[in-house]
Amino acid sequence: MGWKGILGFDHGVVQAPLGPDISGPELAAAVANAGGIGLLRLPDWPAPDRVRDLIRRTRSLTERPFGAAIVLAFPHEENLRVVLEEKLAVLQVYWGEFPRERVDEAHLAGVKVLHQVGSFEEAAKAKEAGVDGIIVQGCEAGGHVIGQEGLLPLLPRVVDLVSDTDISVIAAGGIVDGRGYAAALALGAQGVCLGTRFLTTEESFAHPLYKKRLIEINCTDYTNVFGRARWPGAPQRVLKTTFYDQWKNLPEQETEENQPIIGHTIIHGVHRDIRRFAGTVPNATTTGDIDSMVMYAGQGVGLITEIIPASEVVKRNGRLVKAPDPMTQVAINGWPGW
């Protein structure tokens, strides 16, 4: 079962890659040290030296294995090359094709591949490619959401799809604690991928006000208001902040390109302006009108009431799943005699 670990890790808890640089070395290392799968979020532009530096900084903080994540919709070949050269434990890919020849290339370097999908059709392609794990993302997830199906109907279909293989299935979307973990296991998953919960941790590189709003606001919405020019056709789930409520009906022709600059930030060492309606969440370096910036969050945000160490997220999930209530145990293992 998932709590016994997946892909050679102690636990079945995956820390989602949080963009643009929210899941940096501190967060990935903290998750790795706790026995989970920590993932660095790599730049969305060619930056091999930066990638190598991120990996080496993470290795200075942990002796445990960890991974990195690439968004396939953006230039990634140079960054991918560094991941393979550095022989990370795991490569997570998302939002694009990653065929068998690329998976084979990763395997030759000793790197396991997780492909995050949002539909049954994408999962079938990932299975054909021979990946090691499939992260099934439901539309309950925060940030950019690739599919429109809920996790509950999609997850068991993917579990059935790969039942004749050794591919691990990992559930993502709205999962915060051990109760969600147990529910995912009951549907056949071997692990869970948590985003918003790890976003609201001490090691997360999110801006303090962003973390504060995640504790205060319980509602999210599925929208395409933010980042339309930079990443068209990439809807997102966001916190229903006061700013969002004021602008949620933004006309389709409006994008961030013709909007005023509302702040400044440093992302992977690069200074950038932030325009209104940009898809860039505020990290710890960001200055300006923070409350007018996008704040991604999944539907499970209402279950998050405190900022805690990332290691505690891994431990709490493990504790709750190891000792579920009797009916959850039945859901996971079946009635005696089944």
Tab-separated table of C-alpha atoms in Angstrom:
chain	number	residue	atom	x	y	z
A	1	MET	CA	0.000	0.000	0.000
A	2	GLY	CA	0.964	3.624	-0.406
A	3	TRP	CA	2.076	4.207	3.178
A	4	LYS	CA	4.776	1.616	2.681
A	5	GLY	CA	6.373	3.878	0.110
A	6	ILE	CA	6.532	4.060	-3.663
A	7	LEU	CA	9.331	4.180	-6.233
A	8	GLY	CA	11.873	3.305	-3.568
A	9	PHE	CA	10.897	6.112	-1.178
A	10	ASP	CA	9.812	5.616	2.431
A	11	HIS	CA	6.393	7.229	1.972
A	12	GLY	CA	3.806	7.569	-0.763
A	13	VAL	CA	3.629	11.338	-0.311
A	14	VAL	CA	4.735	13.459	-3.264
A	15	GLN	CA	5.312	17.190	-2.937
A	16	ALA	CA	3.868	18.821	-6.036
A	17	PRO	CA	6.244	21.084	-7.985
A	18	LEU	CA	5.095	24.596	-7.124
A	19	GLY	CA	5.834	27.278	-9.682
A	20	PRO	CA	7.485	29.380	-10.578
A	21	ASP	CA	10.060	28.663	-7.855
A	22	ILE	CA	7.992	28.085	-4.715
A	23	SER	CA	9.291	24.527	-4.339
A	24	GLY	CA	12.991	25.257	-4.116
A	25	PRO	CA	15.857	23.435	-2.427
A	26	GLU	CA	14.606	24.076	1.124
A	27	LEU	CA	11.172	22.549	0.517
A	28	ALA	CA	12.322	19.657	-1.664
A	29	ALA	CA	15.052	18.748	0.832
A	30	ALA	CA	12.701	18.919	3.813
A	31	VAL	CA	10.273	16.533	2.113
A	32	ALA	CA	13.120	14.215	1.098
A	33	ASN	CA	14.510	14.166	4.639
A	34	ALA	CA	11.071	13.095	5.888
A	35	GLY	CA	10.982	10.188	3.422
A	36	GLY	CA	8.653	11.742	0.848
A	37	ILE	CA	9.266	12.638	-2.783
A	38	GLY	CA	10.437	16.245	-2.941
A	39	LEU	CA	10.392	17.926	-6.346
A	40	LEU	CA	12.234	21.045	-7.453
A	41	ARG	CA	10.262	23.266	-9.820
A	42	LEU	CA	12.673	24.076	-12.649
A	43	PRO	CA	12.662	27.279	-14.724
A	44	ASP	CA	10.308	27.596	-17.708
A	45	TRP	CA	13.203	28.761	-19.877
A	46	PRO	CA	16.612	27.283	-20.733
A	47	ALA	CA	18.769	27.740	-17.632
A	48	PRO	CA	21.101	24.741	-17.274
A	49	ASP	CA	23.479	26.485	-14.881
A	50	ARG	CA	20.596	27.476	-12.624
A	51	VAL	CA	19.222	23.931	-12.691
A	52	ARG	CA	22.584	22.494	-11.730
A	53	ASP	CA	22.872	25.016	-8.910
A	54	LEU	CA	19.385	24.138	-7.599
A	55	ILE	CA	20.281	20.449	-7.574
A	56	ARG	CA	23.571	20.989	-5.796
A	57	ARG	CA	21.992	23.303	-3.220
A	58	THR	CA	19.374	20.648	-2.512
A	59	ARG	CA	22.054	17.985	-2.143
A	60	SER	CA	23.761	20.176	0.426
A	61	LEU	CA	20.563	19.985	2.507
A	62	THR	CA	19.791	16.287	2.197
A	63	GLU	CA	21.460	12.966	1.522
A	64	ARG	CA	18.115	11.456	0.518
A	65	PRO	CA	16.879	11.091	-3.086
A	66	PHE	CA	14.688	13.799	-4.636
A	67	GLY	CA	13.510	14.891	-8.053
A	68	ALA	CA	12.738	17.786	-10.358
A	69	ALA	CA	9.802	18.820	-12.498
A	70	ILE	CA	9.555	20.206	-16.017
A	71	VAL	CA	6.557	21.790	-17.757
A	72	LEU	CA	6.716	20.410	-21.282
A	73	ALA	CA	4.788	23.358	-22.739
A	74	PHE	CA	7.894	25.534	-22.339
A	75	PRO	CA	11.486	25.154	-23.627
A	76	HIS	CA	13.003	22.390	-21.527
A	77	GLU	CA	15.624	20.392	-23.422
A	78	GLU	CA	18.673	22.003	-21.800
A	79	ASN	CA	17.186	21.725	-18.324
A	80	LEU	CA	16.213	18.112	-18.931
A	81	ARG	CA	19.758	17.319	-19.978
A	82	VAL	CA	21.070	18.533	-16.618
A	83	VAL	CA	18.508	16.452	-14.695
A	84	LEU	CA	19.722	13.337	-16.502
A	85	GLU	CA	23.399	14.229	-16.128
A	86	GLU	CA	22.925	14.767	-12.404
A	87	LYS	CA	21.029	11.450	-12.194
A	88	LEU	CA	18.202	12.637	-9.985
A	89	ALA	CA	15.934	9.979	-8.552
A	90	VAL	CA	12.780	11.247	-10.229
A	91	LEU	CA	11.739	13.417	-13.175
A	92	GLN	CA	8.177	14.709	-13.159
A	93	VAL	CA	6.743	15.948	-16.461
A	94	TYR	CA	3.482	17.737	-17.161
A	95	TRP	CA	1.449	19.427	-19.878
A	96	GLY	CA	2.750	17.772	-23.028
A	97	GLU	CA	3.990	14.624	-24.719
A	98	PHE	CA	6.815	12.534	-23.257
A	99	PRO	CA	7.063	9.469	-25.512
A	100	ARG	CA	8.792	6.171	-24.916
A	101	GLU	CA	12.129	7.261	-26.370
A	102	ARG	CA	12.353	10.081	-23.827
A	103	VAL	CA	11.344	7.772	-20.989
A	104	ASP	CA	13.958	5.252	-22.132
A	105	GLU	CA	16.556	8.026	-22.149
A	106	ALA	CA	15.699	8.877	-18.543
A	107	HIS	CA	15.823	5.223	-17.526
A	108	LEU	CA	19.284	4.850	-19.066
A	109	ALA	CA	20.409	7.646	-16.748
A	110	GLY	CA	18.835	5.882	-13.765
A	111	VAL	CA	16.005	8.440	-13.494
A	112	LYS	CA	12.414	7.352	-12.852
A	113	VAL	CA	9.644	9.214	-14.672
A	114	LEU	CA	6.358	10.496	-13.273
A	115	HIS	CA	3.903	11.890	-15.812
A	116	GLN	CA	1.076	14.044	-14.481
A	117	VAL	CA	-2.142	13.747	-16.479
A	118	GLY	CA	-5.651	15.146	-16.387
A	119	SER	CA	-7.512	12.685	-18.578
A	120	PHE	CA	-7.829	8.997	-19.331
A	121	GLU	CA	-6.423	9.547	-22.809
A	122	GLU	CA	-3.266	11.165	-21.424
A	123	ALA	CA	-2.887	8.302	-18.961
A	124	ALA	CA	-3.074	5.789	-21.806
A	125	LYS	CA	-0.230	7.609	-23.592
A	126	ALA	CA	1.845	7.634	-20.410
A	127	LYS	CA	1.287	3.912	-19.976
A	128	GLU	CA	2.380	3.281	-23.561
A	129	ALA	CA	5.504	5.369	-22.949
A	130	GLY	CA	6.512	3.099	-20.068
A	131	VAL	CA	6.603	5.646	-17.253
A	132	ASP	CA	7.206	4.568	-13.668
A	133	GLY	CA	4.298	6.487	-12.197
A	134	ILE	CA	1.234	8.431	-13.291
A	135	ILE	CA	0.006	11.377	-11.240
A	136	VAL	CA	-3.737	11.674	-11.823
A	137	GLN	CA	-4.729	15.314	-11.368
A	138	GLY	CA	-8.388	16.078	-10.733
A	139	CYS	CA	-9.878	19.491	-11.438
A	140	GLU	CA	-9.967	20.058	-7.664
A	141	ALA	CA	-6.238	20.814	-7.828
A	142	GLY	CA	-4.805	24.305	-7.486
A	143	GLY	CA	-2.699	26.113	-10.042
A	144	HIS	CA	-2.802	25.207	-13.721
A	145	VAL	CA	-5.226	22.342	-14.236
A	146	ILE	CA	-4.811	20.306	-17.396
A	147	GLY	CA	-8.133	18.392	-17.295
A	148	GLN	CA	-11.744	19.015	-16.383
A	149	GLU	CA	-12.605	15.714	-14.701
A	150	GLY	CA	-12.937	15.275	-10.962
A	151	LEU	CA	-10.451	13.033	-9.195
A	152	LEU	CA	-12.995	10.515	-7.886
A	153	PRO	CA	-14.265	9.313	-11.296
A	154	LEU	CA	-10.924	9.597	-13.096
A	155	LEU	CA	-8.607	7.927	-10.582
A	156	PRO	CA	-10.126	4.398	-10.565
A	157	ARG	CA	-10.274	4.383	-14.365
A	158	VAL	CA	-6.533	5.003	-14.524
A	159	VAL	CA	-5.930	2.407	-11.793
A	160	ASP	CA	-7.775	-0.151	-13.911
A	161	LEU	CA	-5.921	0.963	-17.035
A	162	VAL	CA	-2.485	0.188	-15.585
A	163	SER	CA	-3.497	-2.834	-13.487
A	164	ASP	CA	-1.483	-5.121	-15.774
A	165	THR	CA	1.721	-3.124	-15.190
A	166	ASP	CA	4.001	-2.043	-12.333
A	167	ILE	CA	3.153	1.639	-12.859
A	168	SER	CA	2.415	3.458	-9.604
A	169	VAL	CA	-0.726	5.620	-9.594
A	170	ILE	CA	-0.612	8.796	-7.526
A	171	ALA	CA	-3.687	10.894	-6.772
A	172	ALA	CA	-3.665	14.702	-6.906
A	173	GLY	CA	-6.316	17.342	-6.391
A	174	GLY	CA	-7.938	18.529	-3.166
A	175	ILE	CA	-5.952	16.150	-0.932
A	176	VAL	CA	-4.579	17.717	2.237
A	177	ASP	CA	-4.382	15.136	5.014
A	178	GLY	CA	-4.475	11.447	5.814
A	179	ARG	CA	-8.221	11.228	5.243
A	180	GLY	CA	-7.777	12.225	1.621
A	181	TYR	CA	-4.797	9.897	1.397
A	182	ALA	CA	-6.884	6.988	2.679
A	183	ALA	CA	-9.666	7.812	0.229
A	184	ALA	CA	-7.160	7.763	-2.641
A	185	LEU	CA	-5.845	4.390	-1.492
A	186	ALA	CA	-9.399	3.075	-1.357
A	187	LEU	CA	-9.755	4.003	-5.030
A	188	GLY	CA	-6.595	2.086	-5.887
A	189	ALA	CA	-3.866	4.718	-5.790
A	190	GLN	CA	-0.480	3.934	-4.262
A	191	GLY	CA	0.345	7.496	-3.223
A	192	VAL	CA	-0.798	11.106	-3.165
A	193	CYS	CA	0.602	14.352	-4.524
A	194	LEU	CA	-0.021	17.422	-2.361
A	195	GLY	CA	0.335	20.970	-3.628
A	196	THR	CA	-1.569	23.519	-1.550
A	197	ARG	CA	-0.669	21.761	1.700
A	198	PHE	CA	3.056	22.003	0.929
A	199	LEU	CA	2.593	25.546	-0.341
A	200	THR	CA	1.500	26.441	3.191
A	201	THR	CA	4.615	25.188	4.953
A	202	GLU	CA	7.554	26.878	6.599
A	203	GLU	CA	9.970	25.862	3.838
A	204	SER	CA	7.761	27.003	0.959
A	205	PHE	CA	9.206	30.008	-0.899
A	206	ALA	CA	5.764	31.627	-1.182
A	207	HIS	CA	5.326	35.200	0.008
A	208	PRO	CA	4.212	35.402	3.681
A	209	LEU	CA	1.014	37.247	2.706
A	210	TYR	CA	0.184	34.525	0.192
A	211	LYS	CA	0.526	31.902	2.921
A	212	LYS	CA	-1.626	34.041	5.228
A	213	ARG	CA	-4.393	34.254	2.646
A	214	LEU	CA	-4.305	30.478	2.195
A	215	ILE	CA	-5.151	30.146	5.891
A	216	GLU	CA	-7.830	32.849	5.826
A	217	ILE	CA	-9.721	32.124	2.583
A	218	ASN	CA	-11.590	28.854	2.175
A	219	CYS	CA	-12.972	29.161	-1.359
A	220	THR	CA	-11.438	28.691	-4.809
A	221	ASP	CA	-12.592	29.131	-8.379
A	222	TYR	CA	-11.720	27.613	-11.753
A	223	THR	CA	-10.841	30.404	-14.175
A	224	ASN	CA	-8.651	31.591	-17.059
A	225	VAL	CA	-8.281	35.218	-15.949
A	226	PHE	CA	-4.560	35.032	-15.209
A	227	GLY	CA	-1.606	34.623	-17.574
A	228	ARG	CA	-3.632	34.387	-20.785
A	229	ALA	CA	-0.873	35.789	-22.997
A	230	ARG	CA	2.035	33.817	-21.575
A	231	TRP	CA	0.245	30.466	-21.321
A	232	PRO	CA	-2.929	30.451	-23.440
A	233	GLY	CA	-5.357	27.597	-22.951
A	234	ALA	CA	-4.101	26.887	-19.443
A	235	PRO	CA	-6.955	27.382	-16.961
A	236	GLN	CA	-6.195	27.569	-13.295
A	237	ARG	CA	-7.770	27.172	-9.859
A	238	VAL	CA	-7.239	30.216	-7.648
A	239	LEU	CA	-8.151	31.595	-4.258
A	240	LYS	CA	-11.278	33.731	-4.343
A	241	THR	CA	-9.545	36.847	-3.114
A	242	THR	CA	-11.184	40.263	-3.089
A	243	PHE	CA	-9.198	41.189	-6.198
A	244	TYR	CA	-10.290	38.056	-8.041
A	245	ASP	CA	-13.948	38.589	-7.174
A	246	GLN	CA	-13.725	42.087	-8.656
A	247	TRP	CA	-12.205	40.902	-11.934
A	248	LYS	CA	-13.433	37.328	-12.423
A	249	ASN	CA	-15.576	38.348	-15.415
A	250	LEU	CA	-12.653	39.920	-17.249
A	251	PRO	CA	-13.446	40.044	-21.008
A	252	GLU	CA	-11.760	37.264	-22.963
A	253	GLN	CA	-9.774	39.662	-25.138
A	254	GLU	CA	-8.041	41.218	-22.111
A	255	THR	CA	-4.619	39.848	-21.157
A	256	GLU	CA	-1.778	40.807	-18.868
A	257	GLU	CA	0.199	42.307	-21.745
A	258	ASN	CA	-1.570	45.687	-21.740
A	259	GLN	CA	-1.939	45.982	-17.982
A	260	PRO	CA	-0.064	48.197	-15.499
A	261	ILE	CA	2.919	46.891	-13.525
A	262	ILE	CA	1.802	46.140	-9.970
A	263	GLY	CA	4.970	44.621	-8.547
A	264	HIS	CA	8.422	43.192	-8.988
A	265	THR	CA	9.963	39.812	-8.250
A	266	ILE	CA	13.066	37.666	-8.686
A	267	ILE	CA	12.373	34.233	-10.175
A	268	HIS	CA	15.270	31.789	-10.382
A	269	GLY	CA	17.650	34.722	-10.123
A	270	VAL	CA	15.972	36.785	-12.867
A	271	HIS	CA	14.377	40.162	-12.039
A	272	ARG	CA	10.895	40.500	-13.484
A	273	ASP	CA	8.012	42.957	-13.525
A	274	ILE	CA	4.593	41.633	-12.544
A	275	ARG	CA	1.651	43.044	-14.478
A	276	ARG	CA	-1.937	42.888	-13.355
A	277	PHE	CA	-3.518	39.546	-14.349
A	278	ALA	CA	-0.097	37.911	-14.772
A	279	GLY	CA	0.014	34.213	-13.902
A	280	THR	CA	2.924	34.693	-11.514
A	281	VAL	CA	2.252	33.996	-7.840
A	282	PRO	CA	4.154	36.098	-5.287
A	283	ASN	CA	7.276	34.434	-3.959
A	284	ALA	CA	9.300	35.570	-0.960
A	285	THR	CA	11.147	38.210	-3.016
A	286	THR	CA	8.034	39.847	-4.450
A	287	THR	CA	7.220	43.487	-3.732
A	288	GLY	CA	4.236	45.622	-4.688
A	289	ASP	CA	0.479	45.040	-4.526
A	290	ILE	CA	0.588	41.420	-3.357
A	291	ASP	CA	-3.170	41.160	-2.839
A	292	SER	CA	-3.754	41.990	-6.510
A	293	MET	CA	-1.617	39.067	-7.705
A	294	VAL	CA	-2.822	35.584	-8.536
A	295	MET	CA	-2.879	33.112	-5.646
A	296	TYR	CA	-3.269	29.503	-6.744
A	297	ALA	CA	-4.950	27.022	-4.403
A	298	GLY	CA	-6.777	23.706	-4.560
A	299	GLN	CA	-10.238	22.948	-3.221
A	300	GLY	CA	-8.767	21.388	-0.087
A	301	VAL	CA	-7.515	24.773	1.118
A	302	GLY	CA	-10.340	25.030	3.653
A	303	LEU	CA	-8.766	22.137	5.560
A	304	ILE	CA	-5.516	24.045	6.073
A	305	THR	CA	-5.490	26.032	9.311
A	306	GLU	CA	-1.804	26.487	10.095
A	307	ILE	CA	1.640	26.829	8.598
A	308	ILE	CA	3.720	23.824	9.615
A	309	PRO	CA	7.078	22.247	8.679
A	310	ALA	CA	7.017	20.189	5.495
A	311	SER	CA	8.268	17.166	7.440
A	312	GLU	CA	5.158	17.361	9.587
A	313	VAL	CA	2.949	17.165	6.487
A	314	VAL	CA	4.624	13.900	5.512
A	315	LYS	CA	4.474	12.506	9.050
A	316	ARG	CA	0.830	13.436	9.664
A	317	ASN	CA	-0.279	11.809	6.430
A	318	GLY	CA	1.641	8.675	7.288
A	319	ARG	CA	0.210	8.476	10.814
A	320	LEU	CA	-3.411	8.873	9.746
A	321	VAL	CA	-3.163	6.354	6.949
A	322	LYS	CA	-1.351	3.736	9.012
A	323	ALA	CA	-4.200	3.651	11.509
A	324	PRO	CA	-7.423	4.363	9.595
A	325	ASP	CA	-10.859	3.811	11.101
A	326	PRO	CA	-12.401	0.354	10.557
A	327	MET	CA	-14.577	1.333	7.579
A	328	THR	CA	-11.660	2.998	5.794
A	329	GLN	CA	-9.622	-0.151	6.388
A	330	VAL	CA	-12.419	-2.135	4.755
A	331	ALA	CA	-12.479	0.280	1.811
A	332	ILE	CA	-8.746	-0.171	1.308
A	333	ASN	CA	-8.412	-3.912	1.917
A	334	GLY	CA	-11.945	-5.180	1.317
A	335	TRP	CA	-14.254	-7.153	3.612
A	336	PRO	CA	-12.813	-10.332	5.038
A	337	GLY	CA	-13.330	-13.102	2.518
A	338	TRP	CA	-13.446	-10.848	-0.547
